[in-house]
Coordinates of C-alpha atoms in Angstrom, one line a residue:
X317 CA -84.9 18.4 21.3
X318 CA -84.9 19.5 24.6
X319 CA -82.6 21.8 26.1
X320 CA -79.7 20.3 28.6
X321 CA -79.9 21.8 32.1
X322 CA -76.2 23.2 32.5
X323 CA -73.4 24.3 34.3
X324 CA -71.0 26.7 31.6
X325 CA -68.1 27.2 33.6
X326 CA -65.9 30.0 32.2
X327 CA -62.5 30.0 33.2
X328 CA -61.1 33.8 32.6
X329 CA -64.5 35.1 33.5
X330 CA -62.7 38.6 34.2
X331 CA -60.7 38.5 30.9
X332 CA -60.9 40.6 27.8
X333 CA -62.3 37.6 25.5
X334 CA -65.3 36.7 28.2
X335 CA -66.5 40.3 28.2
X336 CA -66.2 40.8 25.1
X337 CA -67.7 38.1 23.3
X338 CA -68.2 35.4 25.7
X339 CA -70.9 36.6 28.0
X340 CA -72.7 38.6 24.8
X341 CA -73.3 35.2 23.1
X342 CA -74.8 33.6 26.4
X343 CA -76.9 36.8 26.6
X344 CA -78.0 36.4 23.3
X345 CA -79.0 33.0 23.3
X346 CA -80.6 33.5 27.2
X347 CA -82.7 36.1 25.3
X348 CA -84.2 34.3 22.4
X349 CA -84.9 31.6 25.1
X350 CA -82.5 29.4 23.6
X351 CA -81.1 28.0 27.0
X352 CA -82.8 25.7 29.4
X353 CA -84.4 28.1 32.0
X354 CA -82.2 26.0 35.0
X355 CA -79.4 26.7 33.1
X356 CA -75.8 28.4 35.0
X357 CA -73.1 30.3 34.2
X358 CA -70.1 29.6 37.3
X359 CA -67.3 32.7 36.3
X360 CA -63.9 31.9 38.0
X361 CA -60.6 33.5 37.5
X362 CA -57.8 34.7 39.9
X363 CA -59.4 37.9 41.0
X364 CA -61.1 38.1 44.4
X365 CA -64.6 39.3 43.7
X366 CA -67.4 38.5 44.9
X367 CA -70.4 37.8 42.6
X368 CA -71.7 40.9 42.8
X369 CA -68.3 42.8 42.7
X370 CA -68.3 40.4 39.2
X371 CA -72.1 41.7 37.7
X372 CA -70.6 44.9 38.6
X373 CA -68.0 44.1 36.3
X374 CA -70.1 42.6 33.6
X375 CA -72.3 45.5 33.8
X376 CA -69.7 48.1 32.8
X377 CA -67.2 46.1 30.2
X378 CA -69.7 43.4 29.1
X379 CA -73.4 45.2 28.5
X380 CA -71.8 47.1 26.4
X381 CA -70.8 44.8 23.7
X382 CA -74.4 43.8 23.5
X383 CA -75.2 45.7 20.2
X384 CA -79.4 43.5 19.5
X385 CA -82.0 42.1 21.5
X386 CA -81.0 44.0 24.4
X387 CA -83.4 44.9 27.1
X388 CA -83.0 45.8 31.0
X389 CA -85.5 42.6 31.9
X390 CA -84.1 40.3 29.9
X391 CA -80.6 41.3 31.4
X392 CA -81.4 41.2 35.0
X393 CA -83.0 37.4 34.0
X394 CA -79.4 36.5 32.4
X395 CA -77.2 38.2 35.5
X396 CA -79.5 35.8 37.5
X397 CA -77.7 32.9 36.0
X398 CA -74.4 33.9 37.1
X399 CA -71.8 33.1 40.1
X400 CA -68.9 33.7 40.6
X401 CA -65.7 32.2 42.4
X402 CA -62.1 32.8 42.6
X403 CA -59.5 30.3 41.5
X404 CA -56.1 29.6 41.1
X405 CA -55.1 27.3 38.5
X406 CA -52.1 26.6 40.4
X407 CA -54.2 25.9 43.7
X408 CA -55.3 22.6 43.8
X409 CA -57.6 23.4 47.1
X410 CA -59.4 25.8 44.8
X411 CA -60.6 23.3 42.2
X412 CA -62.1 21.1 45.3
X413 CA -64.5 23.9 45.9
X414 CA -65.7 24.2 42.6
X415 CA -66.4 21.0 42.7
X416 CA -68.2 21.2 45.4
X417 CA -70.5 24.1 44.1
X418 CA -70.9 21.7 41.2
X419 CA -72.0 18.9 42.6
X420 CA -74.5 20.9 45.5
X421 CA -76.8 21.2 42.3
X422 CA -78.9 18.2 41.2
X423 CA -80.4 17.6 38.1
X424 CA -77.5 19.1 35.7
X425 CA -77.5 17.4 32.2
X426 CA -73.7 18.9 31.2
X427 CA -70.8 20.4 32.2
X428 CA -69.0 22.7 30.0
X429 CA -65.8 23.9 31.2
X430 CA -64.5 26.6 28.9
X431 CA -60.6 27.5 29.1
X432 CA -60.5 31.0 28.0
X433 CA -56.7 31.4 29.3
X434 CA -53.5 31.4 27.9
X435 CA -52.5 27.7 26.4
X436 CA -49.5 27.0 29.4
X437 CA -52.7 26.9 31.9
X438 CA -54.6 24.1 30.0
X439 CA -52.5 21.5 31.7
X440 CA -52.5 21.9 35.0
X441 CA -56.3 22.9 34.8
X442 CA -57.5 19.5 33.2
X443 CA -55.1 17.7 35.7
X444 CA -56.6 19.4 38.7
X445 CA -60.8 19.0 37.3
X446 CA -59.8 15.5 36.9
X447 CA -58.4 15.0 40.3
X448 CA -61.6 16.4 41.9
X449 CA -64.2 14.4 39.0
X450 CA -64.9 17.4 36.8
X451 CA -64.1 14.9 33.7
X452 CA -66.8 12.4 34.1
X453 CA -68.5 11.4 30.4
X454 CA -71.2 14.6 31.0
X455 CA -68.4 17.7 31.1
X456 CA -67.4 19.2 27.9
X457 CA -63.6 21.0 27.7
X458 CA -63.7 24.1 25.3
X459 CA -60.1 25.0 24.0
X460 CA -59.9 28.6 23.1
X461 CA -57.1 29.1 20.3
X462 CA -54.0 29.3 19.6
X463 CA -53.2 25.7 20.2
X464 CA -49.8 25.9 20.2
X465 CA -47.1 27.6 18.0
X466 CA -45.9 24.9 15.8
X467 CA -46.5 21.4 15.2
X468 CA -44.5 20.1 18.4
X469 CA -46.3 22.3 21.0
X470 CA -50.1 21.6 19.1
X471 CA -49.2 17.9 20.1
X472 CA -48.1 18.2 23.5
X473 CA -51.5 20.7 24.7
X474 CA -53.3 17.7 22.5
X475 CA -51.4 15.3 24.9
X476 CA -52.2 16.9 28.0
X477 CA -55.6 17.3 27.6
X478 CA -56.5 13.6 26.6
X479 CA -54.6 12.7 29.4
X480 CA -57.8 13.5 31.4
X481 CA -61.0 13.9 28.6
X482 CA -62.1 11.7 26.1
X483 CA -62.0 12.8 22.5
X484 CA -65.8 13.4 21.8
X485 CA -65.5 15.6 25.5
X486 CA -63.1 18.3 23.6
X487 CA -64.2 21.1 21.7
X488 CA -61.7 23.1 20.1
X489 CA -62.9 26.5 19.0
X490 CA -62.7 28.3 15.4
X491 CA -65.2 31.0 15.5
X492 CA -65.0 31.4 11.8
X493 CA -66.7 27.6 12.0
X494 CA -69.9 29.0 13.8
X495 CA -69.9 31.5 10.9
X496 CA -73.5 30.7 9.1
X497 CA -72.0 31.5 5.7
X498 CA -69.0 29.2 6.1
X499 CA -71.7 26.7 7.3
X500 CA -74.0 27.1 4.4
X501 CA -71.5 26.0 1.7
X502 CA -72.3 22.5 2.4
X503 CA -75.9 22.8 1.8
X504 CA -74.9 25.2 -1.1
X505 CA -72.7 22.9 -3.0
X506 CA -73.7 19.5 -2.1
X507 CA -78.1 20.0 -1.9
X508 CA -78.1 22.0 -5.6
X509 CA -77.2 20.2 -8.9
X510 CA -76.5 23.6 -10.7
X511 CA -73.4 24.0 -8.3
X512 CA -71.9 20.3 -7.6
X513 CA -71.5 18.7 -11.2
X514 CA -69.2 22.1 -11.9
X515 CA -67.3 22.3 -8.8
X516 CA -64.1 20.8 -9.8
X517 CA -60.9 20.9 -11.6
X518 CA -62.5 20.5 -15.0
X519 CA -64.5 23.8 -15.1
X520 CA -62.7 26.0 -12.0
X521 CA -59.4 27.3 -13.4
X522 CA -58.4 29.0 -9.8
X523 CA -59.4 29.6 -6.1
X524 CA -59.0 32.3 -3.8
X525 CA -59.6 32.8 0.1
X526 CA -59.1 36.0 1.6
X527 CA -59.0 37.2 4.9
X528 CA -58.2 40.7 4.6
X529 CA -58.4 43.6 7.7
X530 CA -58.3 47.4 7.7
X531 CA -57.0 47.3 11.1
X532 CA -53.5 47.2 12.0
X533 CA -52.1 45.2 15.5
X534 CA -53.0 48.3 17.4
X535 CA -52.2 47.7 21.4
X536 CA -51.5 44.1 20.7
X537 CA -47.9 44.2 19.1
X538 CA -46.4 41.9 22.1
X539 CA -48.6 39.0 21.1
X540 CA -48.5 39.6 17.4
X541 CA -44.9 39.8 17.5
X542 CA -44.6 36.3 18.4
X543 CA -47.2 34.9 16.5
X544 CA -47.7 36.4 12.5
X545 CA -50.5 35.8 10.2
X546 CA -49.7 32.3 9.3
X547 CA -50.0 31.4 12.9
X548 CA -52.7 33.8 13.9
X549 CA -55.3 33.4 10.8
X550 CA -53.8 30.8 8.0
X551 CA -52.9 27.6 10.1
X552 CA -56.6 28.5 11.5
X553 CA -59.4 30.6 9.8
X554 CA -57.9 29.9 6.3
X555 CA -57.4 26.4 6.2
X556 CA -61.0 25.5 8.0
X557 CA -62.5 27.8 4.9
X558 CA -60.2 25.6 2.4
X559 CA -61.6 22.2 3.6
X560 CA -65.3 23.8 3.3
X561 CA -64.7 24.6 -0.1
X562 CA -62.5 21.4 -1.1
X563 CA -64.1 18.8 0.9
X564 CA -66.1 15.9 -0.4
X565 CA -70.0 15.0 0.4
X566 CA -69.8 13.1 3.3
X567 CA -71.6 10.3 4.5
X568 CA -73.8 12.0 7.0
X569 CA -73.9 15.4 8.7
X570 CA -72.7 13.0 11.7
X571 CA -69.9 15.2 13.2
X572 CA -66.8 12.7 12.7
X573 CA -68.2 12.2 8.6
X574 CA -67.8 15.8 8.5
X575 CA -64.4 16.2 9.7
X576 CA -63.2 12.8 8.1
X577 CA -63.4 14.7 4.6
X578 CA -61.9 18.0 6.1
X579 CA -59.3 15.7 6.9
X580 CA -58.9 14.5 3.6
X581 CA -58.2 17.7 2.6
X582 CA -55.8 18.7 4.5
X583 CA -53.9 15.6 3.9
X584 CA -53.9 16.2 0.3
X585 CA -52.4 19.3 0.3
X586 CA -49.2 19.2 -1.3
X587 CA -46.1 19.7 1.0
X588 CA -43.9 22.9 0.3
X589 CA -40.4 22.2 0.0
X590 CA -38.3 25.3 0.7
X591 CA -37.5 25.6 -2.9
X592 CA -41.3 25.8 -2.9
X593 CA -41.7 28.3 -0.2
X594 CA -39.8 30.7 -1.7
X595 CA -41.6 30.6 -5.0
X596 CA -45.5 30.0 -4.1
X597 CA -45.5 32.0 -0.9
X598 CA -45.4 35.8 0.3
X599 CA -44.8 37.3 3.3
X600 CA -45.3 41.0 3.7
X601 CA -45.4 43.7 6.8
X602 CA -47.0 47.1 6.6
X603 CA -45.0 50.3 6.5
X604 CA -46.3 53.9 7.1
X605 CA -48.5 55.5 5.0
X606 CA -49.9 58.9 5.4
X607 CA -51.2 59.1 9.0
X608 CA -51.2 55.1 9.6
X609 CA -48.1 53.4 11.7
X610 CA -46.1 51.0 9.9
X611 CA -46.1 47.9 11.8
X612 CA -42.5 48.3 13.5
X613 CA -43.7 51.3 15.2
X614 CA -46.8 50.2 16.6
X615 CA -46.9 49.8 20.4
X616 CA -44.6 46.8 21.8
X617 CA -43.3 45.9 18.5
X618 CA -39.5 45.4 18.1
X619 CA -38.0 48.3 15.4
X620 CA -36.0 45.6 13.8
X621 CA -38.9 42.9 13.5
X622 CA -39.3 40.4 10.5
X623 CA -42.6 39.1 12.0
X624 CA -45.1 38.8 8.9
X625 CA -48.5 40.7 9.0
X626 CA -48.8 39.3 5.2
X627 CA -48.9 36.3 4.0
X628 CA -50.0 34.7 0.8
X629 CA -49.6 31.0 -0.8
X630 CA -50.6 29.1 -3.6
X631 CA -51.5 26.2 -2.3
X632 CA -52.8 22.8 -4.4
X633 CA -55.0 19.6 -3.5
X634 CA -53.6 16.4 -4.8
X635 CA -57.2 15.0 -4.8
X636 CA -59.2 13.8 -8.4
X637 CA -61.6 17.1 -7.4
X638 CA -58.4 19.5 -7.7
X639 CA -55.3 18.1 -9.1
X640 CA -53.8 20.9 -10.8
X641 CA -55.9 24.0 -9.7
X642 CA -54.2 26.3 -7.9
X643 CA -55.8 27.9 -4.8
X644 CA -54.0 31.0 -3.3
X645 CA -54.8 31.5 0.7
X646 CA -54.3 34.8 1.5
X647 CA -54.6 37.3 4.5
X648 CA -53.2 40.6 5.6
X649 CA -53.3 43.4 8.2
X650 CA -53.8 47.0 7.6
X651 CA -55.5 46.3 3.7
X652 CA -57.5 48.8 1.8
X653 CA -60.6 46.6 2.9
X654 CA -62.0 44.2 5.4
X655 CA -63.3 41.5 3.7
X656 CA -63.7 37.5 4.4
X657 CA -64.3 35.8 0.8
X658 CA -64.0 32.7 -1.3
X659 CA -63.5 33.2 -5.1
X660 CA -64.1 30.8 -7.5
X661 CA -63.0 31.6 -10.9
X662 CA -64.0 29.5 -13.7
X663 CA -62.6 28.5 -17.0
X664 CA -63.2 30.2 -19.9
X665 CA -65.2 28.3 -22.6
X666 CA -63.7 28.9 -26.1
X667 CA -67.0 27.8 -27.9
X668 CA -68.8 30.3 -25.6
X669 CA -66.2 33.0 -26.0
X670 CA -66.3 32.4 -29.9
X671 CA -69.7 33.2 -30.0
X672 CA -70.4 36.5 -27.3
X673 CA -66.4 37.3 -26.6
X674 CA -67.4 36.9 -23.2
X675 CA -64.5 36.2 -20.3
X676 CA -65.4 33.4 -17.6
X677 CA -67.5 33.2 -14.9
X678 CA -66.7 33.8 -11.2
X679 CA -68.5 33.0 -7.8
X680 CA -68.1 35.0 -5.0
X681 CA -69.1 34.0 -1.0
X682 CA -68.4 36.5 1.4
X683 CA -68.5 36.0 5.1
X684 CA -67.7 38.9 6.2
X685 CA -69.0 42.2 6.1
X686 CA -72.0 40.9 4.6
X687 CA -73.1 37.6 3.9
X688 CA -73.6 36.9 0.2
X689 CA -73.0 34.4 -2.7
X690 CA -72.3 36.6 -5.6
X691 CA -72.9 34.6 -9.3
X692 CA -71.1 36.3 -12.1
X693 CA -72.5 35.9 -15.5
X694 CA -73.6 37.2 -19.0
X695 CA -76.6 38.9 -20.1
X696 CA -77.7 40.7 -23.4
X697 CA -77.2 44.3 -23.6
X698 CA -80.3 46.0 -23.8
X699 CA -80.8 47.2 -27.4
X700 CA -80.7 45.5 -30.9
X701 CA -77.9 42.9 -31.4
X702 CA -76.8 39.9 -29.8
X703 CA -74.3 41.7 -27.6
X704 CA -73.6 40.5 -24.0
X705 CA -72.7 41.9 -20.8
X706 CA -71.4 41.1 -17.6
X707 CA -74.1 40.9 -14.8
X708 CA -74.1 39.5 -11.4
X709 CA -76.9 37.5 -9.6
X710 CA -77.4 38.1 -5.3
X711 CA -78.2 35.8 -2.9
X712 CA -78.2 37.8 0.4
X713 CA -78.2 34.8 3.0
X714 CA -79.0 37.8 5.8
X715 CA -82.2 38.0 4.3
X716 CA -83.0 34.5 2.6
X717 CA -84.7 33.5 6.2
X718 CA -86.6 35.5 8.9
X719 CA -84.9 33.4 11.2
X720 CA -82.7 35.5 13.5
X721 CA -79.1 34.9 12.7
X722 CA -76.8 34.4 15.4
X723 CA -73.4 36.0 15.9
X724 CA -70.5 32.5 15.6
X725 CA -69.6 32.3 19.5
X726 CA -73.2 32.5 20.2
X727 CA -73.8 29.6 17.7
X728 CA -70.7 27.9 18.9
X729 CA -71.5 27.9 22.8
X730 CA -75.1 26.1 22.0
X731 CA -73.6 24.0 19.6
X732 CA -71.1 22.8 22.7
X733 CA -73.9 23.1 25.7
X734 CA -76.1 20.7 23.3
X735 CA -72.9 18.2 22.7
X736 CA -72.7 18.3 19.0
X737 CA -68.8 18.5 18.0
X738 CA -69.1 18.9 14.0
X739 CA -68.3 23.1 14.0
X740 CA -64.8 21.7 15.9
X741 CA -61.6 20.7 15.4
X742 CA -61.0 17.8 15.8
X743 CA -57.1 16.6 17.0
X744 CA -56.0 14.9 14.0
X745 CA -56.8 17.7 11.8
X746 CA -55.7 20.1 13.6
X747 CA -52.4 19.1 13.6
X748 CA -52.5 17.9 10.1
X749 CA -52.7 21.8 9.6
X750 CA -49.9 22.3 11.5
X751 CA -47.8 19.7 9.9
X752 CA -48.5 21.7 6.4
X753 CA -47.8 25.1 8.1
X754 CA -44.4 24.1 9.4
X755 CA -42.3 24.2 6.1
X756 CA -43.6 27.4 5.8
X757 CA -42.8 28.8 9.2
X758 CA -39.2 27.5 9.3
X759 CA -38.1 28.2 5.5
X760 CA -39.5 32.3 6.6
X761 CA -37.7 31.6 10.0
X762 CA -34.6 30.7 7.9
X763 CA -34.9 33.6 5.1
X764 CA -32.3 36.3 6.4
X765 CA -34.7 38.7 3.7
X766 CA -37.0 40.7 5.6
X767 CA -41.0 40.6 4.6
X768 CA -41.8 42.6 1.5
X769 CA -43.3 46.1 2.5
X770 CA -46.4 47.2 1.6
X771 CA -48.3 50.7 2.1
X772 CA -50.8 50.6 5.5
X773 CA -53.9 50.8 3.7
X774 CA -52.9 49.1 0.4
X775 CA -53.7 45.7 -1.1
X776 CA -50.8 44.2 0.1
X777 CA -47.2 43.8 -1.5
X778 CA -46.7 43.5 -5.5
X779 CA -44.9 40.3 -5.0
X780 CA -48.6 38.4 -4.1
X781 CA -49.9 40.0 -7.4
X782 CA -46.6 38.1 -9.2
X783 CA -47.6 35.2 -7.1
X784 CA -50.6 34.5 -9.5
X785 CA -49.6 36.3 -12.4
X786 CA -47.4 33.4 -13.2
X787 CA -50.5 31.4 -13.6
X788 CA -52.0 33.7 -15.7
X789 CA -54.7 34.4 -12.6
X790 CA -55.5 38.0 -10.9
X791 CA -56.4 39.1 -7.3
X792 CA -60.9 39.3 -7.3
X793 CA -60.2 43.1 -6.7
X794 CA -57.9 43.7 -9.4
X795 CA -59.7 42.2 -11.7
X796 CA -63.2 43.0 -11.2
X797 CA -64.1 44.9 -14.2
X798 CA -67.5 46.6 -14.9
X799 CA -70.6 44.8 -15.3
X800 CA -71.6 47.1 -17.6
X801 CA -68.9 46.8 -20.0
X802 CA -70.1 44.6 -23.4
X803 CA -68.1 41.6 -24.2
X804 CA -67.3 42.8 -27.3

């Protein structure tokens, strides 16, 4: 395929996000020669620079971020790409000379317009690019997250943007969708036989899906204040990792067969009355511990707040896959680890049992630090006897190719210059999400009870570990055991 001559336009060019991650993924994929030579990057924001005055900028708070493949040569040939002009979203005059820049070029294949601001500026930015053209069927919209706070404001940004692009011209970001591992689970589950006749309700006794982070909200209390973790990472992160897991085999790898069956699944995820909310969810906020900050008395954060930096559910899918297995979404701020994982626990086979005394087996897929399927089983002990013991088989996706494996915005930003939309949300499932979140959020908003502590630096409050104790089901960590211990 060949590579699409481009304009990336990059609205927020001077913000925290575009140095930070942004500009690093163009770098990258400039530098494995990824990106049609022709290819540019237009930065605009409110700040009058110049485009120098802007590589000056990149140079000292985005180079930095650049941890492989860096090298002076191949970062003078990327700054070479780059321009830069101010706008005011609010200016309408403004958006006429970016047009203008735009259409001086000739021969561009695609425009991608990436809205790296705050949600309140989408809608007056798509109305003024479609006043002045910059929505004709080549230009691709970005949508960096959060889309909204709730249900009604997901659908209104959703209504103000198609008011102006097509559908198939908006990409809605997750990063955790241009994570390879998340990626890999199709081709895991649906391309092996050893792994799809067992992945159901008749042989998986439980699911889990953690995101879990050592860090607490450091200098970003004001914004996490507002938002919690069922906003920031659940209605998100966790739910895209739920329809990977859950999802059917789709008809193609065609981008709307893809997210038809994440649909599916969010569709079929039971509805929480508050009767249910109290009982199959958690919410939990970090209090000191030793020298770490409880979460009130981080910077910006009200002393009095309720906002959750916790939050657990157990969750089912009314589907013939999963009727009946329970699969407990969980993430957390300031935890004793920082871990992104799906566990699938299996059921224990009395025959099998009978015979070694052996517990069940357990898969493990971890996203984040490292990038691994973990297969736990049972081995013979070395020695005389028939004795078994646990073992665990690796597959270490880092190094099951020499192919070089990309960082998710890097992946993402291709993905979106070479106008393929599966790795985004699409509008009906993101706000199918949002319709399942919304019981949650107002029966918390409603609960006079404030979060359940938990120590900074902890595993989170003892109420999640009740949460699947009642099912007879244990947190991965907690129940781990040595693979060295003998079944009997």
């Amino acid at each position: 395929m060949s590579q699409p001559n481009f304009d990336f336009i990059l609205f927020g060019a001077t913000g925290d996000l575009a140095m930070r991650k942004l500009l690093p993924a163009l770098y990258q994929a400039h530098a494995a020669g990824l990106l049609n030579p022709n290819g540019r990057i237009l930065g605009v924001s409110r700040s009058p620079l110049d485009t120098a005055q802007y590589l000056a900028k990149a140079e000292a708070e985005s180079r930095i971020h650049i941890k492989q493949n860096f090298s002076e040569e191949k970062w003078a040939s990327f700054t070479a790409r780059i321009r830069y002009q101010p706008l005011d979203v609010s200016r309408p005059e403004d958006f006429a000379r970016l047009a203008d820049t735009v259409n001086a070029r000739e021969g561009t294949d695609c425009i991608v317009i990436y809205l790296s601001t705050a949600p309140k500026f989408f809608a007056p930015a798509c109305e003024h690019l479609a006043a002045v053209g910059l929505n004709a069927p080549n230009v691709r919209i970005v949508l960096e997250k959060p889309l909204g706070t709730d249900l009604e404001s997901s659908r209104e940004i959703n209504a103000d943007v198609a008011r102006h692009f097509r559908e198939n011209q908006i990409y809605r970001i997750d990063h955790y969708l241009g994570k390879e591992s998340l990626q890999n689970l199709l081709p895991l589950r649906f391309a092996n036989v050893f792994f799809e006749p067992v992945w159901n309700r008749d042989y998986i006794k439980s699911v889990q899906i953690t995101i879990a982070e050592t860090l607490g909200v450091e200098e970003r209390g004001e914004f996490y204040d507002a938002t919690g973790a069922l906003r920031d990472m659940v209605q998100n992160h966790i739910v895209q990792m739920l329809c990977f897991t859950a999802m059917e085999r789709p008809k193609s790898l065609s981008a709307d067969d893809i997210r038809d069956e994440k649909l599916k699944v969010i569709a079929a995820l039971k509805p929480l009355s508050a009767a249910d909310v109290a009982r199959y969810t958690v919410r939990g906020q970090y209090a000191a511990s030793g020298s770490l900050k409880g979460y009130t008395q981080e910077h910006k954060v009200p002393a009095g707040s309720r906002t959750e930096t916790y939050a657990a559910i157990r969750a089912e899918i009314d589907t013939p896959r999963w009727a009946g297995v329970p699969f407990y979404l969980r993430t957390g701020k300031r935890l004793s680890r920082r871990t992104a994982e799906i566990v699938l626990d299996f059921k224990r086979q009395p025959e099998n049992a009978a015979l070694f005394g052996c517990g069940a087996n357990r898969i493990v897929i971890t996203l984040q630090p490292d990038e691994t399927v973990r297969l736990k089983g049972f081995v013979k002990q070395a020695g005389s006897g028939m004795s078994a013991i646990s073992a665990e088989m690796l597959l270490d996706l880092e190094h099951a190719a020499d192919a070089r494996r990309a960082e998710a915005y890097e992946i993402l930003l291709r993905e979106v210059i070479d106008g393929r939309l599966a790795l985004f949300n699409r509008r009906d499932e993101l706000e199918q999400a949002w319709q399942w979140v919304m019981p949650i959020l107002d029966a918390w908003a409603a609960d006079p009870a404030a979060p359940h502590p938990y120590p900074a630096g902890s595993n989170g409050p003892e109420a999640a570990e009740k949460l699947l104790a009642e099912n007879g089901d244990a947190w991965a960590e907690n129940d781990a055991g040595s693979l060295k211990t003998p079944c009997r």
